[in-house]
């Protein structure tokens, strides 16, 4: 050892990373660091859980709002459809009146015009008196009463629609 050099410090006071503090005076030991890291992890997990719960609540609230708006929109569309059906019924009755006025009253053309006018009049009255639910119920009863004929009509309509859309 050199006479001017200092002896090695047994407490490692000047060792790199100790910042001049003796090992016994350090505030954090490796076990303290582990405990603090565990505490921080618990805090972060708790904060993440709270944030997830908050996001979940916001998502539920947004879903409720969207559902409510969709319900209101459906009611509005239903009301407009009811009005449209009633309007079509009125127009059919008006057309029946026009046919009765302008069509001949005698002969084959007169009897055919009268039959068409009567059919339009009764159909228009039906549309004005019944709402869409009533018409759906009547259609259900008709299908139950004539299932095979209804199936054949459905196949025919499907065939015609397919044919029209392919062209």
C-alpha atoms as a PDB file:
ATOM      1  CA  UNK A   1       0.000   0.000   0.000  1.00  0.00           C
ATOM      2  CA  UNK A   2       1.172   3.451  -0.823  1.00  0.00           C
ATOM      3  CA  UNK A   3       1.786   5.715   2.177  1.00  0.00           C
ATOM      4  CA  UNK A   4      -0.280   8.573   0.751  1.00  0.00           C
ATOM      5  CA  UNK A   5      -3.212   6.465  -0.353  1.00  0.00           C
ATOM      6  CA  UNK A   6      -6.154   5.927   1.911  1.00  0.00           C
ATOM      7  CA  UNK A   7      -6.853   2.521   3.278  1.00  0.00           C
ATOM      8  CA  UNK A   8      -9.801   0.615   1.859  1.00  0.00           C
ATOM      9  CA  UNK A   9     -12.976   1.587   3.591  1.00  0.00           C
ATOM     10  CA  UNK A  10     -14.572  -1.479   5.150  1.00  0.00           C
ATOM     11  CA  UNK A  11     -18.050   0.119   5.098  1.00  0.00           C
ATOM     12  CA  UNK A  12     -17.891   0.883   1.345  1.00  0.00           C
ATOM     13  CA  UNK A  13     -18.753   4.511   1.929  1.00  0.00           C
ATOM     14  CA  UNK A  14     -17.263   5.739  -1.287  1.00  0.00           C
ATOM     15  CA  UNK A  15     -18.182   2.830  -3.529  1.00  0.00           C
ATOM     16  CA  UNK A  16     -19.899   3.643  -6.787  1.00  0.00           C
ATOM     17  CA  UNK A  17     -23.691   3.672  -6.444  1.00  0.00           C
ATOM     18  CA  UNK A  18     -23.674   4.323  -2.701  1.00  0.00           C
ATOM     19  CA  UNK A  19     -23.667   8.097  -2.997  1.00  0.00           C
ATOM     20  CA  UNK A  20     -21.438   8.436   0.021  1.00  0.00           C
ATOM     21  CA  UNK A  21     -23.878   6.786   2.416  1.00  0.00           C
ATOM     22  CA  UNK A  22     -22.760   3.865   4.481  1.00  0.00           C
ATOM     23  CA  UNK A  23     -24.551   0.605   3.815  1.00  0.00           C
ATOM     24  CA  UNK A  24     -26.174   0.662   7.250  1.00  0.00           C
ATOM     25  CA  UNK A  25     -27.578   4.154   6.685  1.00  0.00           C
ATOM     26  CA  UNK A  26     -29.296   3.399   3.329  1.00  0.00           C
ATOM     27  CA  UNK A  27     -33.078   3.787   3.508  1.00  0.00           C
ATOM     28  CA  UNK A  28     -33.951   1.063   1.020  1.00  0.00           C
ATOM     29  CA  UNK A  29     -32.742  -2.448   1.117  1.00  0.00           C
ATOM     30  CA  UNK A  30     -33.471  -5.058  -1.549  1.00  0.00           C
ATOM     31  CA  UNK A  31     -36.332  -6.450   0.527  1.00  0.00           C
ATOM     32  CA  UNK A  32     -37.756  -2.926   0.900  1.00  0.00           C
ATOM     33  CA  UNK A  33     -37.541  -2.445  -2.850  1.00  0.00           C
ATOM     34  CA  UNK A  34     -39.486  -5.658  -3.385  1.00  0.00           C
ATOM     35  CA  UNK A  35     -42.154  -4.583  -0.918  1.00  0.00           C
ATOM     36  CA  UNK A  36     -42.407  -1.122  -2.504  1.00  0.00           C
ATOM     37  CA  UNK A  37     -42.629  -2.660  -5.943  1.00  0.00           C
ATOM     38  CA  UNK A  38     -45.404  -4.931  -4.711  1.00  0.00           C
ATOM     39  CA  UNK A  39     -47.261  -1.953  -3.233  1.00  0.00           C
ATOM     40  CA  UNK A  40     -46.887  -0.002  -6.481  1.00  0.00           C
ATOM     41  CA  UNK A  41     -48.118  -3.006  -8.447  1.00  0.00           C
ATOM     42  CA  UNK A  42     -51.160  -3.265  -6.168  1.00  0.00           C
ATOM     43  CA  UNK A  43     -51.837   0.464  -6.560  1.00  0.00           C
ATOM     44  CA  UNK A  44     -51.563   0.203 -10.332  1.00  0.00           C
ATOM     45  CA  UNK A  45     -53.792  -2.869 -10.402  1.00  0.00           C
ATOM     46  CA  UNK A  46     -56.367  -1.092  -8.255  1.00  0.00           C
ATOM     47  CA  UNK A  47     -56.267   1.996 -10.468  1.00  0.00           C
ATOM     48  CA  UNK A  48     -56.593  -0.163 -13.573  1.00  0.00           C
ATOM     49  CA  UNK A  49     -59.555  -1.989 -12.040  1.00  0.00           C
ATOM     50  CA  UNK A  50     -61.257   1.283 -11.196  1.00  0.00           C
ATOM     51  CA  UNK A  51     -60.621   2.615 -14.702  1.00  0.00           C
ATOM     52  CA  UNK A  52     -61.994  -0.596 -16.229  1.00  0.00           C
ATOM     53  CA  UNK A  53     -65.112  -0.357 -14.073  1.00  0.00           C
ATOM     54  CA  UNK A  54     -65.546   3.271 -15.123  1.00  0.00           C
ATOM     55  CA  UNK A  55     -65.158   2.386 -18.798  1.00  0.00           C
ATOM     56  CA  UNK A  56     -67.612  -0.493 -18.347  1.00  0.00           C
ATOM     57  CA  UNK A  57     -70.193   1.814 -16.809  1.00  0.00           C
ATOM     58  CA  UNK A  58     -69.759   4.320 -19.629  1.00  0.00           C
ATOM     59  CA  UNK A  59     -70.174   1.537 -22.187  1.00  0.00           C
ATOM     60  CA  UNK A  60     -73.365   0.360 -20.468  1.00  0.00           C
ATOM     61  CA  UNK A  61     -74.690   3.905 -20.385  1.00  0.00           C
ATOM     62  CA  UNK A  62     -73.915   4.414 -24.071  1.00  0.00           C
ATOM     63  CA  UNK A  63     -75.595   1.102 -24.918  1.00  0.00           C
ATOM     64  CA  UNK A  64     -78.696   2.134 -22.961  1.00  0.00           C
ATOM     65  CA  UNK A  65     -78.776   5.482 -24.769  1.00  0.00           C
ATOM     66  CA  UNK A  66     -78.376   3.807 -28.160  1.00  0.00           C
ATOM     67  CA  UNK A  67     -81.088   1.301 -27.319  1.00  0.00           C
ATOM     68  CA  UNK A  68     -83.427   4.067 -26.239  1.00  0.00           C
ATOM     69  CA  UNK A  69     -82.746   6.053 -29.408  1.00  0.00           C
ATOM     70  CA  UNK A  70     -83.284   2.958 -31.551  1.00  0.00           C
ATOM     71  CA  UNK A  71     -86.586   2.289 -29.777  1.00  0.00           C
ATOM     72  CA  UNK A  72     -87.704   5.869 -30.361  1.00  0.00           C
ATOM     73  CA  UNK A  73     -86.698   5.630 -34.002  1.00  0.00           C
ATOM     74  CA  UNK A  74     -88.594   2.356 -34.411  1.00  0.00           C
ATOM     75  CA  UNK A  75     -91.709   3.914 -32.876  1.00  0.00           C
ATOM     76  CA  UNK A  76     -91.360   6.883 -35.198  1.00  0.00           C
ATOM     77  CA  UNK A  77     -90.947   4.641 -38.255  1.00  0.00           C
ATOM     78  CA  UNK A  78     -93.926   2.545 -37.155  1.00  0.00           C
ATOM     79  CA  UNK A  79     -96.062   5.638 -36.781  1.00  0.00           C
ATOM     80  CA  UNK A  80     -95.015   6.898 -40.221  1.00  0.00           C
ATOM     81  CA  UNK A  81     -95.790   3.479 -41.737  1.00  0.00           C
ATOM     82  CA  UNK A  82     -99.252   3.508 -40.148  1.00  0.00           C
ATOM     83  CA  UNK A  83     -99.862   6.949 -41.629  1.00  0.00           C
ATOM     84  CA  UNK A  84     -98.648   5.790 -45.039  1.00  0.00           C
ATOM     85  CA  UNK A  85    -100.937   2.740 -45.010  1.00  0.00           C
ATOM     86  CA  UNK A  86    -103.911   4.889 -44.068  1.00  0.00           C
ATOM     87  CA  UNK A  87    -103.014   7.377 -46.800  1.00  0.00           C
ATOM     88  CA  UNK A  88    -102.812   4.594 -49.402  1.00  0.00           C
ATOM     89  CA  UNK A  89    -106.234   3.398 -48.250  1.00  0.00           C
ATOM     90  CA  UNK A  90    -107.651   6.871 -48.772  1.00  0.00           C
ATOM     91  CA  UNK A  91    -106.110   7.103 -52.227  1.00  0.00           C
ATOM     92  CA  UNK A  92    -107.571   3.708 -53.165  1.00  0.00           C
ATOM     93  CA  UNK A  93    -111.032   4.848 -52.111  1.00  0.00           C
ATOM     94  CA  UNK A  94    -110.575   8.060 -54.083  1.00  0.00           C
ATOM     95  CA  UNK A  95    -109.552   6.065 -57.178  1.00  0.00           C
ATOM     96  CA  UNK A  96    -112.632   3.886 -56.753  1.00  0.00           C
ATOM     97  CA  UNK A  97    -114.790   7.006 -56.780  1.00  0.00           C
ATOM     98  CA  UNK A  98    -113.049   8.290 -59.900  1.00  0.00           C
ATOM     99  CA  UNK A  99    -113.582   4.969 -61.687  1.00  0.00           C
ATOM    100  CA  UNK A 100    -117.273   5.020 -60.780  1.00  0.00           C
ATOM    101  CA  UNK A 101    -117.639   8.548 -62.165  1.00  0.00           C
ATOM    102  CA  UNK A 102    -115.678   8.182 -65.407  1.00  0.00           C
ATOM    103  CA  UNK A 103    -116.246   4.546 -66.403  1.00  0.00           C
ATOM    104  CA  UNK A 104    -119.250   3.493 -68.457  1.00  0.00           C
ATOM    105  CA  UNK A 105    -122.168   2.196 -66.386  1.00  0.00           C
ATOM    106  CA  UNK A 106    -123.467  -0.385 -68.843  1.00  0.00           C
ATOM    107  CA  UNK A 107    -122.095  -3.388 -70.656  1.00  0.00           C
ATOM    108  CA  UNK A 108    -119.105  -5.589 -69.905  1.00  0.00           C
ATOM    109  CA  UNK A 109    -116.771  -2.642 -69.384  1.00  0.00           C
ATOM    110  CA  UNK A 110    -119.258  -1.037 -66.988  1.00  0.00           C
ATOM    111  CA  UNK A 111    -119.672  -4.181 -64.873  1.00  0.00           C
ATOM    112  CA  UNK A 112    -115.904  -4.745 -64.796  1.00  0.00           C
ATOM    113  CA  UNK A 113    -115.277  -1.116 -63.808  1.00  0.00           C
ATOM    114  CA  UNK A 114    -117.904  -1.395 -61.097  1.00  0.00           C
ATOM    115  CA  UNK A 115    -116.277  -4.587 -59.745  1.00  0.00           C
ATOM    116  CA  UNK A 116    -112.837  -2.951 -59.744  1.00  0.00           C
ATOM    117  CA  UNK A 117    -114.229   0.151 -58.027  1.00  0.00           C
ATOM    118  CA  UNK A 118    -115.941  -1.981 -55.363  1.00  0.00           C
ATOM    119  CA  UNK A 119    -112.725  -3.935 -54.746  1.00  0.00           C
ATOM    120  CA  UNK A 120    -110.657  -0.753 -54.491  1.00  0.00           C
ATOM    121  CA  UNK A 121    -113.223   0.799 -52.165  1.00  0.00           C
ATOM    122  CA  UNK A 122    -113.334  -2.168 -49.793  1.00  0.00           C
ATOM    123  CA  UNK A 123    -109.528  -2.555 -49.869  1.00  0.00           C
ATOM    124  CA  UNK A 124    -109.055   1.130 -49.141  1.00  0.00           C
ATOM    125  CA  UNK A 125    -111.496   0.969 -46.251  1.00  0.00           C
ATOM    126  CA  UNK A 126    -109.661  -2.096 -44.886  1.00  0.00           C
ATOM    127  CA  UNK A 127    -106.310  -0.264 -45.026  1.00  0.00           C
ATOM    128  CA  UNK A 128    -107.751   2.769 -43.274  1.00  0.00           C
ATOM    129  CA  UNK A 129    -109.446   0.758 -40.506  1.00  0.00           C
ATOM    130  CA  UNK A 130    -106.705  -1.761 -39.729  1.00  0.00           C
ATOM    131  CA  UNK A 131    -103.238  -0.959 -38.528  1.00  0.00           C
ATOM    132  CA  UNK A 132    -100.174  -2.955 -39.560  1.00  0.00           C
ATOM    133  CA  UNK A 133    -100.521  -5.289 -36.562  1.00  0.00           C
ATOM    134  CA  UNK A 134    -104.091  -6.065 -37.538  1.00  0.00           C
ATOM    135  CA  UNK A 135    -103.035  -6.805 -41.102  1.00  0.00           C
ATOM    136  CA  UNK A 136    -100.200  -9.049 -39.906  1.00  0.00           C
ATOM    137  CA  UNK A 137    -102.646 -10.910 -37.670  1.00  0.00           C
ATOM    138  CA  UNK A 138    -105.081 -11.335 -40.571  1.00  0.00           C
ATOM    139  CA  UNK A 139    -102.238 -12.610 -42.778  1.00  0.00           C
ATOM    140  CA  UNK A 140    -101.191 -15.081 -40.078  1.00  0.00           C
ATOM    141  CA  UNK A 141    -104.743 -16.381 -39.803  1.00  0.00           C
ATOM    142  CA  UNK A 142    -104.966 -16.701 -43.584  1.00  0.00           C
ATOM    143  CA  UNK A 143    -101.708 -18.678 -43.721  1.00  0.00           C
ATOM    144  CA  UNK A 144    -102.901 -20.962 -40.923  1.00  0.00           C
ATOM    145  CA  UNK A 145    -106.161 -21.548 -42.722  1.00  0.00           C
ATOM    146  CA  UNK A 146    -104.533 -22.242 -46.135  1.00  0.00           C
ATOM    147  CA  UNK A 147    -100.957 -23.435 -45.444  1.00  0.00           C
ATOM    148  CA  UNK A 148    -100.266 -25.274 -48.717  1.00  0.00           C
ATOM    149  CA  UNK A 149    -101.692 -22.511 -50.893  1.00  0.00           C
ATOM    150  CA  UNK A 150     -99.708 -19.935 -48.897  1.00  0.00           C
ATOM    151  CA  UNK A 151     -96.514 -21.926 -49.370  1.00  0.00           C
ATOM    152  CA  UNK A 152     -97.109 -22.140 -53.126  1.00  0.00           C
ATOM    153  CA  UNK A 153     -97.798 -18.391 -53.345  1.00  0.00           C
ATOM    154  CA  UNK A 154     -94.591 -17.719 -51.378  1.00  0.00           C
ATOM    155  CA  UNK A 155     -92.560 -19.933 -53.715  1.00  0.00           C
ATOM    156  CA  UNK A 156     -94.093 -18.218 -56.754  1.00  0.00           C
ATOM    157  CA  UNK A 157     -93.392 -14.729 -55.412  1.00  0.00           C
ATOM    158  CA  UNK A 158     -89.829 -15.741 -54.515  1.00  0.00           C
ATOM    159  CA  UNK A 159     -89.309 -17.128 -58.004  1.00  0.00           C
ATOM    160  CA  UNK A 160     -90.596 -13.925 -59.609  1.00  0.00           C
ATOM    161  CA  UNK A 161     -88.410 -11.742 -57.393  1.00  0.00           C
ATOM    162  CA  UNK A 162     -85.349 -13.875 -58.169  1.00  0.00           C
ATOM    163  CA  UNK A 163     -86.104 -13.711 -61.866  1.00  0.00           C
ATOM    164  CA  UNK A 164     -86.541  -9.923 -61.737  1.00  0.00           C
ATOM    165  CA  UNK A 165     -83.336  -9.314 -59.806  1.00  0.00           C
ATOM    166  CA  UNK A 166     -81.204 -11.502 -62.097  1.00  0.00           C
ATOM    167  CA  UNK A 167     -82.071  -9.576 -65.254  1.00  0.00           C
END
